[in-house]
């Protein structure tokens, strides 16, 4: 298929719930994963991991974890997209390493990653620091604009935000290649964590069913909320 223009890609991306059995070529998948890796992320910490579920045994279990939804059952390919709150130190160090390899670092850059990032991500013993940091941020915000120094639940939201952007980029990249997807949040998160051997601080953001749509893949015409409900000016 020739390359589609961006708006055509956006308009033709639909949630597909019934797929043809045709496999997704490895090079297509790789290009789409590489597109997703370029998604923006909070502090560029890229808190995501795409797990391609290949083995038939794992796939059977994953389908059940996705509550045997039709997209999971019919898609030739299933991925789990994991959000990691546990990789910030490793990824922060990688960013510092790359910066350093490019020459002298700017003082502000270094301070951001060495001081501010740990302050945001550290939760202290039993996570006690989290609520304190959040309360202090709220208090300071009464007097001057203050960033949220984050409780654990704020951190979760932050990591999921970035991961969802990677998911959107991945789905649009697939569409640009003539492939379809179904993002699924209807799954058992505890069994998913067990299947994927997730460490503490990691959880599944979405499962993604991937393939080419069948004739009955799109269940209804797109429904859009009125523009004025979703866009406003202040
Ligand atoms: C976070 C998220 C979770 C979703 N979970 C499911 C799901 O579990 N099963 C499903 O069939 N569709 C799921 N969807 C697809 C939505 O129902 C779909 O995006 C919406 O109806 C709009 O349709 P469209 O994507 O074709 O425009 C999910 C979408 C998002 C963004």
mmCIF file of C-alpha atoms and ligand atoms in Angstrom:
data_model
loop_
_atom_site.group_PDB
_atom_site.id
_atom_site.type_symbol
_atom_site.label_atom_id
_atom_site.label_comp_id
_atom_site.label_asym_id
_atom_site.label_seq_id
_atom_site.Cartn_x
_atom_site.Cartn_y
_atom_site.Cartn_z
ATOM 1 C CA UNK A 1 0.000 0.000 0.000
ATOM 2 C CA UNK A 2 1.340 3.493 -0.847
ATOM 3 C CA UNK A 3 1.988 5.798 2.094
ATOM 4 C CA UNK A 4 -1.113 7.572 3.369
ATOM 5 C CA UNK A 5 -1.173 11.247 4.251
ATOM 6 C CA UNK A 6 -1.392 11.892 7.978
ATOM 7 C CA UNK A 7 -5.030 12.994 8.121
ATOM 8 C CA UNK A 8 -6.092 10.049 6.017
ATOM 9 C CA UNK A 9 -4.321 7.768 8.489
ATOM 10 C CA UNK A 10 -6.098 9.407 11.425
ATOM 11 C CA UNK A 11 -9.499 9.272 9.729
ATOM 12 C CA UNK A 12 -9.194 5.647 8.678
ATOM 13 C CA UNK A 13 -7.921 4.348 12.013
ATOM 14 C CA UNK A 14 -10.769 2.559 13.670
ATOM 15 C CA UNK A 15 -10.996 0.107 16.507
ATOM 16 C CA UNK A 16 -11.120 -3.251 14.756
ATOM 17 C CA UNK A 17 -12.699 -6.180 16.523
ATOM 18 C CA UNK A 18 -12.531 -8.894 13.871
ATOM 19 C CA UNK A 19 -9.337 -9.607 11.962
ATOM 20 C CA UNK A 20 -8.233 -11.565 8.911
ATOM 21 C CA UNK A 21 -5.812 -14.376 9.736
ATOM 22 C CA UNK A 22 -2.984 -12.857 7.600
ATOM 23 C CA UNK A 23 0.150 -12.477 9.717
ATOM 24 C CA UNK A 24 1.726 -9.084 10.382
ATOM 25 C CA UNK A 25 5.129 -9.005 8.641
ATOM 26 C CA UNK A 26 8.032 -8.571 11.026
ATOM 27 C CA UNK A 27 9.353 -5.516 9.185
ATOM 28 C CA UNK A 28 5.957 -3.783 9.486
ATOM 29 C CA UNK A 29 5.822 -4.513 13.190
ATOM 30 C CA UNK A 30 9.399 -3.319 13.669
ATOM 31 C CA UNK A 31 8.765 -0.035 11.847
ATOM 32 C CA UNK A 32 5.642 0.617 13.933
ATOM 33 C CA UNK A 33 7.433 -0.216 17.187
ATOM 34 C CA UNK A 34 10.257 2.134 16.212
ATOM 35 C CA UNK A 35 7.695 4.861 15.495
ATOM 36 C CA UNK A 36 6.149 4.289 18.933
ATOM 37 C CA UNK A 37 9.573 4.510 20.584
ATOM 38 C CA UNK A 38 9.734 8.081 19.305
ATOM 39 C CA UNK A 39 6.567 9.137 21.156
ATOM 40 C CA UNK A 40 6.956 12.027 23.581
ATOM 41 C CA UNK A 41 7.277 11.115 27.252
ATOM 42 C CA UNK A 42 7.477 12.911 30.556
ATOM 43 C CA UNK A 43 11.111 14.017 31.081
ATOM 44 C CA UNK A 44 11.920 11.781 28.101
ATOM 45 C CA UNK A 45 11.991 8.815 30.489
ATOM 46 C CA UNK A 46 10.147 6.537 28.040
ATOM 47 C CA UNK A 47 8.417 4.438 30.716
ATOM 48 C CA UNK A 48 7.007 1.854 28.301
ATOM 49 C CA UNK A 49 7.688 -1.681 27.160
ATOM 50 C CA UNK A 50 5.938 -3.438 24.270
ATOM 51 C CA UNK A 51 5.708 -7.175 24.864
ATOM 52 C CA UNK A 52 5.036 -9.143 21.669
ATOM 53 C CA UNK A 53 3.218 -12.304 22.689
ATOM 54 C CA UNK A 54 4.604 -15.016 20.432
ATOM 55 C CA UNK A 55 4.361 -18.410 22.094
ATOM 56 C CA UNK A 56 1.002 -20.192 21.598
ATOM 57 C CA UNK A 57 0.758 -21.064 25.308
ATOM 58 C CA UNK A 58 1.270 -17.463 26.420
ATOM 59 C CA UNK A 59 -1.157 -16.320 23.729
ATOM 60 C CA UNK A 60 -3.884 -18.664 25.000
ATOM 61 C CA UNK A 61 -3.449 -17.348 28.529
ATOM 62 C CA UNK A 62 -3.319 -13.743 27.268
ATOM 63 C CA UNK A 63 -6.562 -14.199 25.339
ATOM 64 C CA UNK A 64 -8.245 -15.424 28.511
ATOM 65 C CA UNK A 65 -6.743 -12.484 30.435
ATOM 66 C CA UNK A 66 -8.351 -10.225 27.797
ATOM 67 C CA UNK A 67 -11.626 -11.888 28.771
ATOM 68 C CA UNK A 68 -11.656 -13.710 25.415
ATOM 69 C CA UNK A 69 -12.723 -10.522 23.690
ATOM 70 C CA UNK A 70 -13.195 -11.060 19.955
ATOM 71 C CA UNK A 71 -10.261 -8.841 18.888
ATOM 72 C CA UNK A 72 -7.896 -10.870 21.074
ATOM 73 C CA UNK A 73 -9.292 -14.130 19.764
ATOM 74 C CA UNK A 74 -9.163 -13.202 16.059
ATOM 75 C CA UNK A 75 -6.037 -11.011 15.781
ATOM 76 C CA UNK A 76 -2.961 -12.654 14.266
ATOM 77 C CA UNK A 77 -0.840 -10.679 16.719
ATOM 78 C CA UNK A 78 -1.306 -9.608 20.333
ATOM 79 C CA UNK A 79 0.905 -7.269 22.314
ATOM 80 C CA UNK A 80 0.885 -6.080 25.880
ATOM 81 C CA UNK A 81 1.968 -2.523 26.485
ATOM 82 C CA UNK A 82 3.519 -2.149 29.918
ATOM 83 C CA UNK A 83 3.921 1.067 31.913
ATOM 84 C CA UNK A 84 7.034 1.112 34.089
ATOM 85 C CA UNK A 85 7.488 3.302 37.136
ATOM 86 C CA UNK A 86 10.432 1.125 38.103
ATOM 87 C CA UNK A 87 12.780 2.066 35.238
ATOM 88 C CA UNK A 88 13.251 5.786 35.912
ATOM 89 C CA UNK A 89 16.748 5.390 37.434
ATOM 90 C CA UNK A 90 18.045 3.212 34.595
ATOM 91 C CA UNK A 91 16.533 5.477 31.935
ATOM 92 C CA UNK A 92 17.674 8.647 33.683
ATOM 93 C CA UNK A 93 21.239 7.238 33.763
ATOM 94 C CA UNK A 94 21.013 6.430 30.043
ATOM 95 C CA UNK A 95 19.937 9.998 29.280
ATOM 96 C CA UNK A 96 22.864 11.340 31.318
ATOM 97 C CA UNK A 97 25.249 8.928 29.584
ATOM 98 C CA UNK A 98 24.105 10.060 26.127
ATOM 99 C CA UNK A 99 24.264 13.733 27.074
ATOM 100 C CA UNK A 100 27.790 13.262 28.435
ATOM 101 C CA UNK A 101 28.900 11.416 25.301
ATOM 102 C CA UNK A 102 27.813 14.449 23.273
ATOM 103 C CA UNK A 103 30.075 16.852 25.133
ATOM 104 C CA UNK A 104 29.890 19.034 28.234
ATOM 105 C CA UNK A 105 26.432 19.030 29.789
ATOM 106 C CA UNK A 106 24.493 22.152 30.576
ATOM 107 C CA UNK A 107 24.307 22.732 34.334
ATOM 108 C CA UNK A 108 20.511 22.969 34.268
ATOM 109 C CA UNK A 109 20.198 19.713 32.335
ATOM 110 C CA UNK A 110 22.383 17.914 34.818
ATOM 111 C CA UNK A 111 20.545 19.354 37.827
ATOM 112 C CA UNK A 112 17.203 18.394 36.280
ATOM 113 C CA UNK A 113 18.120 14.743 35.919
ATOM 114 C CA UNK A 114 20.335 14.385 39.005
ATOM 115 C CA UNK A 115 18.211 16.346 41.499
ATOM 116 C CA UNK A 116 14.694 17.056 40.306
ATOM 117 C CA UNK A 117 13.923 13.645 38.805
ATOM 118 C CA UNK A 118 14.871 11.703 41.979
ATOM 119 C CA UNK A 119 12.834 14.153 44.022
ATOM 120 C CA UNK A 120 9.804 13.440 41.857
ATOM 121 C CA UNK A 121 10.240 9.668 41.641
ATOM 122 C CA UNK A 122 11.400 8.804 45.180
ATOM 123 C CA UNK A 123 8.577 7.790 47.505
ATOM 124 C CA UNK A 124 10.637 7.051 50.651
ATOM 125 C CA UNK A 125 10.044 4.167 53.081
ATOM 126 C CA UNK A 126 6.520 2.686 52.727
ATOM 127 C CA UNK A 127 5.740 5.417 50.173
ATOM 128 C CA UNK A 128 5.351 7.922 53.004
ATOM 129 C CA UNK A 129 7.150 10.680 51.164
ATOM 130 C CA UNK A 130 4.525 10.717 48.400
ATOM 131 C CA UNK A 131 1.593 12.296 50.274
ATOM 132 C CA UNK A 132 3.994 14.713 51.981
ATOM 133 C CA UNK A 133 5.432 15.853 48.666
ATOM 134 C CA UNK A 134 1.976 16.327 47.232
ATOM 135 C CA UNK A 135 0.721 18.260 50.274
ATOM 136 C CA UNK A 136 3.812 20.495 50.245
ATOM 137 C CA UNK A 137 3.303 21.189 46.526
ATOM 138 C CA UNK A 138 -0.347 22.094 47.128
ATOM 139 C CA UNK A 139 0.559 24.425 49.977
ATOM 140 C CA UNK A 140 3.287 26.205 48.017
ATOM 141 C CA UNK A 141 0.933 26.527 45.061
ATOM 142 C CA UNK A 142 -1.231 28.847 47.179
ATOM 143 C CA UNK A 143 1.610 31.368 47.051
ATOM 144 C CA UNK A 144 3.319 30.799 43.687
ATOM 145 C CA UNK A 145 3.121 28.469 40.655
ATOM 146 C CA UNK A 146 4.552 25.145 41.858
ATOM 147 C CA UNK A 147 4.979 21.789 40.129
ATOM 148 C CA UNK A 148 3.412 18.747 41.717
ATOM 149 C CA UNK A 149 6.213 16.773 43.372
ATOM 150 C CA UNK A 150 4.036 13.716 43.096
ATOM 151 C CA UNK A 151 2.489 11.059 45.234
ATOM 152 C CA UNK A 152 2.561 7.466 43.998
ATOM 153 C CA UNK A 153 -0.828 7.811 42.315
ATOM 154 C CA UNK A 154 0.320 10.998 40.546
ATOM 155 C CA UNK A 155 3.334 9.071 39.307
ATOM 156 C CA UNK A 156 1.081 6.319 37.977
ATOM 157 C CA UNK A 157 -0.967 8.853 36.039
ATOM 158 C CA UNK A 158 2.207 10.404 34.659
ATOM 159 C CA UNK A 159 3.602 7.054 33.481
ATOM 160 C CA UNK A 160 0.298 5.991 31.934
ATOM 161 C CA UNK A 161 -0.011 9.321 30.099
ATOM 162 C CA UNK A 162 3.335 8.823 28.372
ATOM 163 C CA UNK A 163 2.631 5.166 27.641
ATOM 164 C CA UNK A 164 -0.741 5.993 26.109
ATOM 165 C CA UNK A 165 1.004 8.372 23.718
ATOM 166 C CA UNK A 166 3.270 5.519 22.641
ATOM 167 C CA UNK A 167 0.148 3.378 22.129
ATOM 168 C CA UNK A 168 -1.469 6.062 19.952
ATOM 169 C CA UNK A 169 1.689 6.478 17.895
ATOM 170 C CA UNK A 170 1.900 2.707 17.426
ATOM 171 C CA UNK A 171 -1.721 2.406 16.301
ATOM 172 C CA UNK A 172 -1.398 5.283 13.832
ATOM 173 C CA UNK A 173 1.849 3.854 12.469
ATOM 174 C CA UNK A 174 0.096 0.517 11.928
ATOM 175 C CA UNK A 175 -2.682 2.271 10.080
ATOM 176 C CA UNK A 176 -0.163 4.087 7.882
ATOM 177 C CA UNK A 177 1.138 0.634 6.915
ATOM 178 C CA UNK A 178 -2.393 -0.584 6.109
ATOM 179 C CA UNK A 179 -2.828 -2.530 9.376
ATOM 180 C CA UNK A 180 -5.383 -2.200 12.154
ATOM 181 C CA UNK A 181 -5.552 -2.511 15.895
ATOM 182 C CA UNK A 182 -7.802 -2.727 18.896
ATOM 183 C CA UNK A 183 -6.628 -1.183 22.174
ATOM 184 C CA UNK A 184 -7.996 -3.184 25.104
ATOM 185 C CA UNK A 185 -8.322 -2.094 28.676
ATOM 186 C CA UNK A 186 -10.828 -4.838 29.389
ATOM 187 C CA UNK A 187 -8.450 -7.375 30.950
ATOM 188 C CA UNK A 188 -7.499 -8.889 34.283
ATOM 189 C CA UNK A 189 -4.568 -6.736 35.506
ATOM 190 C CA UNK A 190 -3.419 -9.189 38.198
ATOM 191 C CA UNK A 191 -3.216 -12.181 35.868
ATOM 192 C CA UNK A 192 -1.609 -9.984 33.227
ATOM 193 C CA UNK A 193 1.142 -8.953 35.658
ATOM 194 C CA UNK A 194 1.732 -12.622 36.486
ATOM 195 C CA UNK A 195 1.885 -13.757 32.844
ATOM 196 C CA UNK A 196 4.324 -11.009 31.919
ATOM 197 C CA UNK A 197 6.447 -11.437 35.097
ATOM 198 C CA UNK A 198 6.065 -7.754 35.881
ATOM 199 C CA UNK A 199 8.093 -6.274 38.716
ATOM 200 C CA UNK A 200 6.610 -3.941 41.329
ATOM 201 C CA UNK A 201 5.954 -0.560 39.798
ATOM 202 C CA UNK A 202 5.020 -1.992 36.409
ATOM 203 C CA UNK A 203 1.541 -2.631 35.103
ATOM 204 C CA UNK A 204 -0.182 -3.263 31.805
ATOM 205 C CA UNK A 205 -1.437 -0.083 30.168
ATOM 206 C CA UNK A 206 -3.278 -1.803 27.320
ATOM 207 C CA UNK A 207 -3.339 -4.988 25.348
ATOM 208 C CA UNK A 208 -3.189 -4.338 21.613
ATOM 209 C CA UNK A 209 -4.700 -6.696 19.066
ATOM 210 C CA UNK A 210 -3.091 -6.172 15.663
ATOM 211 C CA UNK A 211 -3.786 -7.355 12.116
ATOM 212 C CA UNK A 212 -5.813 -6.493 9.041
ATOM 213 C CA UNK A 213 -9.504 -5.752 9.451
ATOM 214 C CA UNK A 214 -12.043 -8.284 8.151
ATOM 215 C CA UNK A 215 -15.244 -7.122 6.427
ATOM 216 C CA UNK A 216 -17.031 -7.152 9.772
ATOM 217 C CA UNK A 217 -14.053 -5.679 11.686
ATOM 218 C CA UNK A 218 -15.524 -2.211 12.305
ATOM 219 C CA UNK A 219 -18.717 -2.472 14.285
ATOM 220 C CA UNK A 220 -20.298 0.938 13.665
ATOM 221 C CA UNK A 221 -19.671 4.290 12.006
ATOM 222 C CA UNK A 222 -17.558 6.624 14.052
ATOM 223 C CA UNK A 223 -19.407 8.559 16.774
ATOM 224 C CA UNK A 224 -17.899 11.933 17.682
ATOM 225 C CA UNK A 225 -18.925 14.177 20.557
ATOM 226 C CA UNK A 226 -19.939 17.677 19.393
ATOM 227 C CA UNK A 227 -16.864 19.819 18.755
ATOM 228 C CA UNK A 228 -17.907 22.428 21.328
ATOM 229 C CA UNK A 229 -17.902 19.794 24.090
ATOM 230 C CA UNK A 230 -14.339 18.847 23.368
ATOM 231 C CA UNK A 231 -12.626 22.078 22.307
ATOM 232 C CA UNK A 232 -12.868 25.442 24.038
ATOM 233 C CA UNK A 233 -11.078 28.700 24.298
ATOM 234 C CA UNK A 234 -10.374 30.621 27.448
HETATM 235 C C1 LIG B 1 -8.008 3.145 26.819
HETATM 236 C C2 LIG B 1 -8.891 2.393 25.870
HETATM 237 C C3 LIG B 1 -9.419 1.170 26.237
HETATM 238 C C4 LIG B 1 -10.215 0.432 25.350
HETATM 239 N N1 LIG B 1 -10.622 -0.831 25.692
HETATM 240 C C5 LIG B 1 -11.321 -1.564 24.786
HETATM 241 C C6 LIG B 1 -11.641 -2.905 25.067
HETATM 242 O O1 LIG B 1 -11.280 -3.463 26.105
HETATM 243 N N2 LIG B 1 -12.338 -3.604 24.136
HETATM 244 C C7 LIG B 1 -12.721 -3.043 22.962
HETATM 245 O O2 LIG B 1 -13.366 -3.737 22.159
HETATM 246 N N3 LIG B 1 -12.420 -1.762 22.673
HETATM 247 C C8 LIG B 1 -11.717 -1.012 23.541
HETATM 248 N N4 LIG B 1 -11.350 0.271 23.237
HETATM 249 C C9 LIG B 1 -11.745 0.858 21.946
HETATM 250 C C10 LIG B 1 -12.812 1.940 22.096
HETATM 251 O O3 LIG B 1 -14.058 1.366 22.401
HETATM 252 C C11 LIG B 1 -12.830 2.756 20.802
HETATM 253 O O4 LIG B 1 -11.610 3.441 20.668
HETATM 254 C C12 LIG B 1 -13.972 3.771 20.777
HETATM 255 O O5 LIG B 1 -15.210 3.139 20.782
HETATM 256 C C13 LIG B 1 -13.880 4.685 19.552
HETATM 257 O O6 LIG B 1 -13.877 3.937 18.359
HETATM 258 P P1 LIG B 1 -12.732 4.123 17.256
HETATM 259 O O7 LIG B 1 -11.419 3.772 17.931
HETATM 260 O O8 LIG B 1 -13.086 3.172 16.161
HETATM 261 O O9 LIG B 1 -12.746 5.538 16.825
HETATM 262 C C14 LIG B 1 -10.548 0.988 24.090
HETATM 263 C C15 LIG B 1 -10.023 2.240 23.743
HETATM 264 C C16 LIG B 1 -9.187 2.923 24.599
HETATM 265 C C17 LIG B 1 -8.596 4.221 24.153
#
